[in-house]
């Protein structure tokens, strides 16, 4: 990674001294229970962004509501929200609501669940999210370009009774490939080299659209932080230097709170983690949030402690979230087993695959910008990978038979990933060579994608679909 914009330092943990608190308290503001928005306009357009105050020339981007990332949308749980998407781009687009178990017609996949929204046109999304939590939304049309250029935002489905916190913070982390003048490197969009390797990697990391984002906190505050990886392809290995940190939800779904070992949290593209942090450093301190790449840690954001003290002793109130309806699902012992072999990419040895119904050798595939395949098929097939009646228990038995990790995402459903029993995910990272399962109840009728969320891999062929009748 080029480090001209990042504050690089050797990977040395900056510890924070423990605090011997004395009894004390302060009133909590219920910041996370904000009034839901009744009707929302979401406007995609070309525009400009500055990633830091000192930036000389604005970066040309695509954005929602003139904001990078898009506005944080807060929807009520279990009730309908209407989001009017208006396309002011000069190309077609659509919006996918990542992780929401909503009606198939609202899933935002052009050519499958809706027609692409053409320039000057609009589409009304009606969402009734059953599960509270942290989700996100993004373009699902040419997402390898539109997502890279900025069409993504965070979506929160409000809990009926969220744990009281002093601040409810969003941490949307993205990865940009910019030139020395901070201009988006458009010439490299669609580069087959990226598509065949790990996907499009950037050289500038932003949090909420800022390099070196600062969060202002006070000792004794209880902060909720919603981490979302909105990057095209980079797996973010985050390092928090706060000791009093708990994971309370993963991919939107509540988990039994736990402290991540060493302050490390991994987020593959599309994944989310909700944290509760009891801020415990002294006034005037600063603690870093870093991304670890190789042997270096890069500062991407920081907590800056003000001079005031919110309370002397951390809150004792419980932080466990109420279960979502999803979590009433019980997986049976018997499954329909669906085998998925993921092949291709650089150093993968794939010689041929079927594309558009025809067997092609690797040279022909590359000409068609296809370099990945699932079960020997590159890209979307005429017939689904499987078709099941509603309520069927499905086990995706996956072999990641190539040289790259992949962040596998299932639309409209959450699943149990073999390495984390009991945790419902919508996106799971399969390391190279990994074999494992993603198991779920196919209970949402319609046509749904399964694809790699390193979006260049999806565009390059690592995508399939299933149908629930
Ligand atoms: Cu992939």
Short mmCIF file of C-alpha atoms and ligand atoms in Angstrom, two decimals:
data_model
loop_
_atom_site.label_atom_id
_atom_site.label_comp_id
_atom_site.label_asym_id
_atom_site.label_seq_id
_atom_site.Cartn_x
_atom_site.Cartn_y
_atom_site.Cartn_z
CA UNK A 1 0.00 0.00 0.00
CA UNK A 2 1.20 3.47 -0.86
CA UNK A 3 1.43 5.39 2.37
CA UNK A 4 1.49 8.99 1.22
CA UNK A 5 -1.87 9.60 2.85
CA UNK A 6 -1.78 7.24 5.72
CA UNK A 7 -0.03 7.61 8.98
CA UNK A 8 1.95 4.40 9.03
CA UNK A 9 3.59 3.08 12.12
CA UNK A 10 5.16 -0.12 13.22
CA UNK A 11 2.72 -2.61 14.58
CA UNK A 12 3.20 -1.83 18.26
CA UNK A 13 0.22 -1.97 20.50
CA UNK A 14 -0.47 1.37 22.15
CA UNK A 15 -1.81 0.33 25.48
CA UNK A 16 -4.08 2.42 27.60
CA UNK A 17 -3.62 2.41 31.33
CA UNK A 18 -6.40 0.82 33.30
CA UNK A 19 -8.57 3.09 35.31
CA UNK A 20 -9.48 2.53 38.93
CA UNK A 21 -12.91 4.07 38.92
CA UNK A 22 -14.82 5.51 41.80
CA UNK A 23 -18.57 5.50 42.08
CA UNK A 24 -20.25 8.04 39.89
CA UNK A 25 -22.86 8.32 37.23
CA UNK A 26 -24.34 10.63 34.67
CA UNK A 27 -27.59 10.59 32.80
CA UNK A 28 -27.63 8.60 29.60
CA UNK A 29 -29.05 10.07 26.47
CA UNK A 30 -31.10 7.59 24.49
CA UNK A 31 -29.41 8.59 21.28
CA UNK A 32 -30.06 5.45 19.33
CA UNK A 33 -33.83 5.54 19.55
CA UNK A 34 -34.33 8.33 17.06
CA UNK A 35 -37.62 8.91 15.34
CA UNK A 36 -37.75 6.84 12.14
CA UNK A 37 -37.93 8.66 8.85
CA UNK A 38 -41.44 8.36 7.34
CA UNK A 39 -40.42 8.65 3.68
CA UNK A 40 -36.96 8.82 2.25
CA UNK A 41 -35.58 10.09 -1.05
CA UNK A 42 -32.34 8.53 -2.14
CA UNK A 43 -30.77 10.31 -5.10
CA UNK A 44 -27.77 8.87 -6.95
CA UNK A 45 -25.72 11.39 -8.89
CA UNK A 46 -22.19 12.14 -10.00
CA UNK A 47 -20.44 14.59 -7.72
CA UNK A 48 -17.38 15.52 -5.74
CA UNK A 49 -15.98 14.63 -2.35
CA UNK A 50 -13.18 15.76 -0.08
CA UNK A 51 -11.66 13.08 2.11
CA UNK A 52 -9.75 15.49 4.35
CA UNK A 53 -9.90 19.18 5.24
CA UNK A 54 -6.58 19.84 3.54
CA UNK A 55 -7.48 18.24 0.21
CA UNK A 56 -6.70 20.62 -2.66
CA UNK A 57 -8.74 19.14 -5.50
CA UNK A 58 -12.04 17.41 -4.82
CA UNK A 59 -12.36 13.77 -5.94
CA UNK A 60 -14.95 13.00 -8.59
CA UNK A 61 -17.27 10.32 -7.26
CA UNK A 62 -20.79 8.92 -7.48
CA UNK A 63 -22.85 9.47 -4.38
CA UNK A 64 -26.26 9.21 -2.71
CA UNK A 65 -27.78 12.51 -1.55
CA UNK A 66 -24.45 14.24 -2.25
CA UNK A 67 -22.80 12.42 0.63
CA UNK A 68 -19.85 9.97 0.86
CA UNK A 69 -20.87 7.49 2.11
CA UNK A 70 -24.62 7.89 1.57
CA UNK A 71 -26.90 9.06 4.39
CA UNK A 72 -27.39 6.75 7.35
CA UNK A 73 -30.92 5.40 6.90
CA UNK A 74 -32.81 4.51 10.08
CA UNK A 75 -35.82 2.29 9.57
CA UNK A 76 -38.33 0.95 12.09
CA UNK A 77 -38.33 -2.79 12.72
CA UNK A 78 -41.30 -4.68 11.33
CA UNK A 79 -42.98 -1.67 9.73
CA UNK A 80 -42.91 -0.49 6.14
CA UNK A 81 -40.55 2.25 5.01
CA UNK A 82 -40.80 3.76 1.56
CA UNK A 83 -37.54 4.75 -0.09
CA UNK A 84 -37.80 6.53 -3.40
CA UNK A 85 -34.63 5.92 -5.40
CA UNK A 86 -33.99 8.51 -8.11
CA UNK A 87 -31.27 7.99 -10.67
CA UNK A 88 -29.47 11.17 -11.72
CA UNK A 89 -26.44 9.24 -12.98
CA UNK A 90 -25.77 8.93 -16.68
CA UNK A 91 -25.95 5.14 -16.40
CA UNK A 92 -28.50 2.68 -15.04
CA UNK A 93 -28.42 1.64 -11.39
CA UNK A 94 -30.33 -0.09 -8.58
CA UNK A 95 -30.14 -0.37 -4.80
CA UNK A 96 -29.56 -3.60 -2.89
CA UNK A 97 -30.35 -3.69 0.84
CA UNK A 98 -27.59 -5.93 2.12
CA UNK A 99 -28.69 -8.36 4.82
CA UNK A 100 -32.35 -7.37 4.96
CA UNK A 101 -34.79 -10.28 4.74
CA UNK A 102 -37.28 -8.38 2.61
CA UNK A 103 -39.64 -9.14 -0.26
CA UNK A 104 -37.83 -10.46 -3.33
CA UNK A 105 -39.16 -7.68 -5.59
CA UNK A 106 -37.35 -5.12 -3.38
CA UNK A 107 -33.94 -6.85 -3.41
CA UNK A 108 -32.52 -4.56 -6.08
CA UNK A 109 -30.90 -7.04 -8.48
CA UNK A 110 -31.30 -5.79 -12.07
CA UNK A 111 -32.40 -8.45 -14.53
CA UNK A 112 -33.64 -10.74 -11.76
CA UNK A 113 -35.81 -8.92 -9.23
CA UNK A 114 -36.40 -5.68 -11.14
CA UNK A 115 -35.44 -3.82 -14.29
CA UNK A 116 -32.40 -1.57 -13.91
CA UNK A 117 -33.40 2.00 -13.06
CA UNK A 118 -32.44 4.05 -16.10
CA UNK A 119 -31.05 7.61 -15.95
CA UNK A 120 -33.84 10.04 -15.09
CA UNK A 121 -36.04 7.26 -13.75
CA UNK A 122 -36.97 6.27 -10.23
CA UNK A 123 -38.00 3.19 -8.28
CA UNK A 124 -39.95 2.96 -5.06
CA UNK A 125 -38.49 0.46 -2.59
CA UNK A 126 -40.92 -0.67 0.09
CA UNK A 127 -39.00 -2.34 2.90
CA UNK A 128 -40.42 -4.17 5.90
CA UNK A 129 -37.28 -5.30 7.74
CA UNK A 130 -38.12 -8.06 10.22
CA UNK A 131 -34.82 -7.93 12.11
CA UNK A 132 -33.26 -4.98 13.92
CA UNK A 133 -29.57 -4.27 13.49
CA UNK A 134 -26.83 -2.78 11.33
CA UNK A 135 -27.06 -3.29 7.57
CA UNK A 136 -26.04 -1.35 4.49
CA UNK A 137 -27.19 -0.48 0.99
CA UNK A 138 -25.31 -0.15 -2.25
CA UNK A 139 -25.57 -0.22 -6.01
CA UNK A 140 -26.03 -3.68 -7.48
CA UNK A 141 -25.56 -2.52 -11.07
CA UNK A 142 -21.95 -2.59 -12.35
CA UNK A 143 -21.14 -2.60 -8.66
CA UNK A 144 -17.42 -3.10 -9.42
CA UNK A 145 -17.56 0.50 -10.72
CA UNK A 146 -20.48 2.12 -8.89
CA UNK A 147 -19.56 0.76 -5.46
CA UNK A 148 -15.92 1.73 -6.00
CA UNK A 149 -17.03 5.26 -6.93
CA UNK A 150 -19.02 5.67 -3.73
CA UNK A 151 -22.58 4.37 -4.08
CA UNK A 152 -22.97 2.83 -0.62
CA UNK A 153 -24.38 3.78 2.76
CA UNK A 154 -25.26 2.39 6.17
CA UNK A 155 -28.78 1.27 7.06
CA UNK A 156 -29.91 0.82 10.65
CA UNK A 157 -33.06 -1.03 11.66
CA UNK A 158 -33.91 0.36 15.08
CA UNK A 159 -34.31 -1.96 18.03
CA UNK A 160 -37.47 -1.46 20.08
CA UNK A 161 -35.34 -1.23 23.23
CA UNK A 162 -31.71 -0.51 22.37
CA UNK A 163 -29.15 -0.58 25.16
CA UNK A 164 -28.80 3.03 26.37
CA UNK A 165 -25.59 4.63 25.16
CA UNK A 166 -24.08 8.10 25.16
CA UNK A 167 -23.23 7.99 21.46
CA UNK A 168 -24.36 5.75 18.60
CA UNK A 169 -21.53 5.95 16.07
CA UNK A 170 -21.26 4.65 12.54
CA UNK A 171 -17.92 3.41 11.22
CA UNK A 172 -18.21 2.75 7.47
CA UNK A 173 -14.79 1.77 6.20
CA UNK A 174 -13.91 2.04 2.52
CA UNK A 175 -10.89 1.61 0.31
CA UNK A 176 -10.15 3.98 -2.59
CA UNK A 177 -7.62 3.85 -5.40
CA UNK A 178 -6.59 7.46 -5.93
CA UNK A 179 -3.75 9.11 -7.79
CA UNK A 180 -1.35 11.69 -6.32
CA UNK A 181 -3.89 14.44 -6.97
CA UNK A 182 -6.54 12.51 -5.04
CA UNK A 183 -8.39 11.72 -8.25
CA UNK A 184 -10.21 8.43 -8.65
CA UNK A 185 -8.18 6.08 -10.84
CA UNK A 186 -10.85 5.35 -13.46
CA UNK A 187 -8.42 3.81 -15.95
CA UNK A 188 -7.96 0.82 -13.69
CA UNK A 189 -11.68 0.16 -13.30
CA UNK A 190 -12.42 -3.24 -14.80
CA UNK A 191 -8.75 -4.27 -14.87
CA UNK A 192 -8.65 -8.05 -15.34
CA UNK A 193 -5.53 -8.27 -13.21
CA UNK A 194 -7.54 -7.11 -10.19
CA UNK A 195 -10.47 -9.33 -11.10
CA UNK A 196 -8.26 -12.42 -11.30
CA UNK A 197 -6.45 -11.63 -8.05
CA UNK A 198 -7.87 -10.31 -4.79
CA UNK A 199 -10.15 -7.72 -6.41
CA UNK A 200 -9.70 -3.98 -6.65
CA UNK A 201 -7.53 -2.81 -3.76
CA UNK A 202 -7.12 0.85 -2.92
CA UNK A 203 -4.31 2.97 -1.52
CA UNK A 204 -6.45 5.27 0.64
CA UNK A 205 -8.70 4.05 3.43
CA UNK A 206 -11.55 6.23 4.64
CA UNK A 207 -13.93 5.97 7.58
CA UNK A 208 -17.26 7.71 6.94
CA UNK A 209 -15.61 9.34 3.92
CA UNK A 210 -12.69 10.80 5.88
CA UNK A 211 -9.03 9.88 6.12
CA UNK A 212 -8.06 9.75 9.79
CA UNK A 213 -11.59 10.19 11.08
CA UNK A 214 -11.79 11.59 14.61
CA UNK A 215 -14.44 10.56 17.14
CA UNK A 216 -14.78 12.86 20.14
CA UNK A 217 -15.40 10.95 23.35
CA UNK A 218 -15.17 11.39 27.10
CA UNK A 219 -13.87 9.07 29.75
CA UNK A 220 -16.71 7.02 31.18
CA UNK A 221 -18.91 7.32 28.12
CA UNK A 222 -20.63 4.25 26.77
CA UNK A 223 -20.41 4.26 22.99
CA UNK A 224 -22.03 1.99 20.46
CA UNK A 225 -20.10 1.64 17.24
CA UNK A 226 -21.48 0.07 14.09
CA UNK A 227 -18.67 -1.22 11.89
CA UNK A 228 -19.43 -1.79 8.21
CA UNK A 229 -16.96 -2.79 5.50
CA UNK A 230 -18.20 -1.09 2.33
CA UNK A 231 -14.98 -1.66 0.34
CA UNK A 232 -15.05 -3.50 -2.98
CA UNK A 233 -12.59 -6.20 -2.03
CA UNK A 234 -10.32 -5.44 0.91
CA UNK A 235 -10.70 -7.58 4.03
CA UNK A 236 -10.29 -5.11 6.90
CA UNK A 237 -8.30 -6.43 9.86
CA UNK A 238 -9.14 -3.83 12.45
CA UNK A 239 -7.27 -3.21 15.66
CA UNK A 240 -8.93 -1.33 18.51
CA UNK A 241 -6.72 -0.05 21.31
CA UNK A 242 -9.59 0.29 23.78
CA UNK A 243 -9.68 -2.34 26.54
CA UNK A 244 -13.38 -2.15 27.48
CA UNK A 245 -14.85 -3.37 24.23
CA UNK A 246 -17.61 -5.90 23.54
CA UNK A 247 -19.05 -7.34 20.35
CA UNK A 248 -22.85 -7.31 20.61
CA UNK A 249 -23.97 -8.11 17.05
CA UNK A 250 -22.55 -9.64 13.88
CA UNK A 251 -24.06 -8.98 10.45
CA UNK A 252 -26.93 -7.26 12.24
CA UNK A 253 -27.80 -10.21 14.49
CA UNK A 254 -27.38 -10.09 18.27
CA UNK A 255 -24.72 -12.33 19.80
CA UNK A 256 -23.85 -13.14 23.39
CA UNK A 257 -21.56 -10.19 24.17
CA UNK A 258 -17.85 -11.03 24.12
CA UNK A 259 -14.52 -9.21 24.18
CA UNK A 260 -12.58 -9.67 20.92
CA UNK A 261 -9.12 -11.11 21.57
CA UNK A 262 -6.44 -8.43 21.34
CA UNK A 263 -8.96 -5.83 20.16
CA UNK A 264 -8.90 -7.46 16.72
CA UNK A 265 -11.97 -7.54 14.52
CA UNK A 266 -11.97 -8.87 10.99
CA UNK A 267 -14.49 -7.53 8.50
CA UNK A 268 -14.69 -9.03 5.03
CA UNK A 269 -16.39 -6.90 2.38
CA UNK A 270 -20.08 -6.59 3.29
CA UNK A 271 -19.69 -7.74 6.89
CA UNK A 272 -20.76 -5.75 9.98
CA UNK A 273 -19.95 -5.85 13.67
CA UNK A 274 -21.64 -3.83 16.42
CA UNK A 275 -19.54 -2.86 19.43
CA UNK A 276 -20.17 -1.39 22.84
CA UNK A 277 -17.12 0.47 24.15
CA UNK A 278 -16.84 1.91 27.64
CA UNK A 279 -14.36 4.71 27.07
CA UNK A 280 -11.77 4.34 29.80
CA UNK A 281 -8.75 6.51 29.03
CA UNK A 282 -7.91 9.77 30.75
CA UNK A 283 -8.96 13.21 29.52
CA UNK A 284 -6.75 14.45 26.68
CA UNK A 285 -5.75 10.96 25.54
CA UNK A 286 -6.07 9.63 22.02
CA UNK A 287 -6.50 5.99 21.08
CA UNK A 288 -6.16 4.68 17.57
CA UNK A 289 -8.31 2.47 15.39
CA UNK A 290 -6.00 0.81 12.92
CA UNK A 291 -6.08 -1.49 9.93
CA UNK A 292 -3.38 -4.13 9.95
CA UNK A 293 -1.88 -4.88 6.53
CA UNK A 294 1.06 -7.23 6.53
CA UNK A 295 3.41 -6.26 9.34
CA UNK A 296 2.16 -2.68 9.57
CA UNK A 297 -0.75 -1.05 11.31
CA UNK A 298 -2.27 1.99 9.61
CA UNK A 299 -4.20 4.55 11.56
CA UNK A 300 -7.64 4.99 9.98
CA UNK A 301 -9.53 6.68 12.81
CA UNK A 302 -9.10 7.67 16.43
CA UNK A 303 -10.94 8.39 19.63
CA UNK A 304 -9.97 11.76 21.06
CA UNK A 305 -10.80 12.20 24.73
CA UNK A 306 -12.06 15.60 25.78
CA UNK A 307 -11.24 17.25 29.08
CA UNK A 308 -14.56 16.38 30.67
CA UNK A 309 -15.32 13.10 32.40
CA UNK A 310 -18.73 11.63 31.64
CA UNK A 311 -18.72 9.33 34.66
CA UNK A 312 -16.03 7.92 36.90
CA UNK A 313 -17.12 4.32 36.72
CA UNK A 314 -18.22 2.45 33.64
CA UNK A 315 -21.89 1.61 33.44
CA UNK A 316 -22.97 -1.74 34.77
CA UNK A 317 -26.19 -1.88 32.73
CA UNK A 318 -26.45 -4.94 30.47
CA UNK A 319 -25.61 -4.57 26.79
CA UNK A 320 -27.20 -7.74 25.45
CA UNK A 321 -29.58 -7.07 22.55
CA UNK A 322 -33.01 -8.64 22.25
CA UNK A 323 -33.19 -11.57 19.86
CA UNK A 324 -34.40 -11.00 16.31
CA UNK A 325 -37.22 -13.06 14.74
CA UNK A 326 -34.53 -14.67 12.54
CA UNK A 327 -33.02 -16.24 15.61
CA UNK A 328 -36.15 -18.31 16.22
CA UNK A 329 -35.01 -20.40 13.24
CA UNK A 330 -33.79 -23.82 14.30
CA UNK A 331 -31.67 -25.81 11.92
CA UNK A 332 -32.72 -29.46 11.67
CA UNK A 333 -30.36 -32.41 11.41
CA UNK A 334 -31.27 -33.18 7.82
CA UNK A 335 -30.49 -30.86 4.94
CA UNK A 336 -30.73 -30.63 1.23
CA UNK A 337 -27.02 -30.67 0.43
CA UNK A 338 -25.96 -28.37 -2.40
CA UNK A 339 -22.34 -28.69 -3.48
CA UNK A 340 -20.49 -25.57 -4.55
CA UNK A 341 -16.97 -25.71 -5.92
CA UNK A 342 -15.46 -22.27 -6.43
CA UNK A 343 -12.74 -22.20 -9.04
CA UNK A 344 -10.68 -19.83 -11.13
CA UNK A 345 -8.55 -16.76 -10.64
CA UNK A 346 -4.84 -16.30 -10.93
CA UNK A 347 -2.82 -19.37 -9.89
CA UNK A 348 -6.06 -21.34 -9.85
CA UNK A 349 -5.52 -23.74 -12.72
CA UNK A 350 -9.04 -23.42 -14.18
CA UNK A 351 -8.88 -24.50 -17.83
CA UNK A 352 -12.44 -24.05 -18.97
CA UNK A 353 -15.93 -23.21 -17.82
CA UNK A 354 -19.41 -22.75 -19.21
CA UNK A 355 -20.39 -19.19 -19.98
CA UNK A 356 -23.72 -18.22 -21.54
CA UNK A 357 -24.47 -21.91 -22.05
CA UNK A 358 -21.26 -22.66 -23.96
CA UNK A 359 -18.06 -24.38 -22.83
CA UNK A 360 -15.13 -21.99 -23.24
CA UNK A 361 -11.41 -22.31 -22.69
CA UNK A 362 -9.66 -19.87 -20.41
CA UNK A 363 -8.66 -17.52 -23.24
CA UNK A 364 -12.23 -17.16 -24.42
CA UNK A 365 -13.42 -16.70 -20.87
CA UNK A 366 -10.95 -13.89 -20.23
CA UNK A 367 -12.12 -12.20 -23.45
CA UNK A 368 -15.57 -12.18 -21.88
CA UNK A 369 -14.15 -10.88 -18.59
CA UNK A 370 -14.95 -14.16 -16.89
CA UNK A 371 -12.28 -15.69 -14.73
CA UNK A 372 -14.26 -17.34 -11.89
CA UNK A 373 -16.75 -20.20 -11.84
CA UNK A 374 -19.04 -22.01 -9.44
CA UNK A 375 -19.48 -25.70 -10.31
CA UNK A 376 -17.92 -25.05 -13.73
CA UNK A 377 -20.31 -22.24 -14.63
CA UNK A 378 -19.04 -18.67 -14.98
CA UNK A 379 -21.66 -16.05 -14.22
CA UNK A 380 -25.41 -16.44 -14.12
CA UNK A 381 -26.96 -19.64 -15.44
CA UNK A 382 -30.35 -20.17 -17.07
CA UNK A 383 -31.45 -22.55 -14.34
CA UNK A 384 -30.90 -21.95 -10.64
CA UNK A 385 -28.24 -23.74 -8.61
CA UNK A 386 -31.19 -25.23 -6.74
CA UNK A 387 -34.92 -24.76 -6.39
CA UNK A 388 -36.67 -25.63 -3.13
CA UNK A 389 -40.07 -25.30 -1.54
CA UNK A 390 -40.35 -22.60 1.09
CA UNK A 391 -39.11 -23.73 4.49
CA UNK A 392 -36.50 -26.19 3.21
CA UNK A 393 -33.28 -26.60 5.18
CA UNK A 394 -30.33 -26.11 2.84
CA UNK A 395 -26.66 -26.83 3.41
CA UNK A 396 -24.32 -25.15 0.94
CA UNK A 397 -21.33 -27.48 1.00
CA UNK A 398 -18.53 -25.24 -0.24
CA UNK A 399 -15.07 -26.04 -1.51
CA UNK A 400 -12.98 -22.94 -2.13
CA UNK A 401 -10.75 -24.62 -4.69
CA UNK A 402 -8.54 -21.72 -5.80
CA UNK A 403 -5.80 -19.45 -4.47
CA UNK A 404 -7.91 -16.61 -3.06
CA UNK A 405 -10.21 -15.85 -0.14
CA UNK A 406 -13.85 -15.11 -0.97
CA UNK A 407 -16.57 -13.34 1.00
CA UNK A 408 -19.67 -15.36 0.17
CA UNK A 409 -22.99 -13.52 0.48
CA UNK A 410 -26.51 -14.96 0.31
CA UNK A 411 -29.35 -12.59 -0.56
CA UNK A 412 -32.58 -12.51 1.44
CA UNK A 413 -31.40 -15.01 4.06
CA UNK A 414 -28.97 -15.41 6.92
CA UNK A 415 -27.06 -18.64 7.42
CA UNK A 416 -24.90 -20.45 9.94
CA UNK A 417 -21.27 -20.58 8.83
CA UNK A 418 -19.46 -23.73 9.83
CA UNK A 419 -16.72 -21.96 11.81
CA UNK A 420 -19.15 -19.98 13.97
CA UNK A 421 -22.02 -22.15 15.16
CA UNK A 422 -24.90 -20.18 16.63
CA UNK A 423 -24.11 -16.95 14.77
CA UNK A 424 -26.38 -15.94 11.90
CA UNK A 425 -24.40 -14.28 9.15
CA UNK A 426 -25.21 -13.01 5.67
CA UNK A 427 -21.59 -12.88 4.48
CA UNK A 428 -18.82 -15.34 5.36
CA UNK A 429 -15.15 -15.36 4.45
CA UNK A 430 -13.83 -18.59 2.96
CA UNK A 431 -10.05 -18.74 3.02
CA UNK A 432 -8.21 -20.32 0.14
CA UNK A 433 -8.59 -24.07 0.19
CA UNK A 434 -11.26 -23.89 2.87
CA UNK A 435 -14.08 -26.41 2.84
CA UNK A 436 -17.17 -25.76 4.87
CA UNK A 437 -20.86 -25.11 5.04
CA UNK A 438 -23.37 -22.29 5.05
CA UNK A 439 -26.68 -23.63 6.39
CA UNK A 440 -30.03 -21.90 6.41
CA UNK A 441 -33.78 -22.20 6.14
CA UNK A 442 -34.87 -21.11 2.67
CA UNK A 443 -37.98 -19.33 3.93
CA UNK A 444 -38.12 -16.22 1.73
CA UNK A 445 -39.88 -16.84 -1.60
CA UNK A 446 -38.28 -15.63 -4.80
CA UNK A 447 -35.05 -15.64 -6.77
CA UNK A 448 -31.96 -14.89 -4.74
CA UNK A 449 -28.28 -14.46 -5.52
CA UNK A 450 -25.35 -16.21 -3.93
CA UNK A 451 -22.11 -14.48 -4.81
CA UNK A 452 -18.70 -13.37 -3.70
CA UNK A 453 -18.81 -9.86 -2.23
CA UNK A 454 -15.40 -9.04 -3.56
CA UNK A 455 -17.42 -7.46 -6.30
CA UNK A 456 -14.80 -7.92 -9.03
CA UNK A 457 -15.04 -11.66 -8.38
CA UNK A 458 -18.82 -11.51 -8.75
CA UNK A 459 -18.51 -9.56 -12.00
CA UNK A 460 -15.82 -12.03 -13.11
CA UNK A 461 -18.20 -14.98 -12.75
CA UNK A 462 -18.45 -15.96 -9.08
CA UNK A 463 -22.21 -15.63 -8.86
CA UNK A 464 -25.14 -18.01 -8.94
CA UNK A 465 -28.76 -18.04 -7.80
CA UNK A 466 -31.45 -20.14 -6.18
CA UNK A 467 -35.21 -20.09 -6.12
CA UNK A 468 -37.58 -20.54 -3.19
CA UNK A 469 -41.11 -21.39 -4.27
CU1 LIG B 1 -14.20 -13.66 -4.25
#
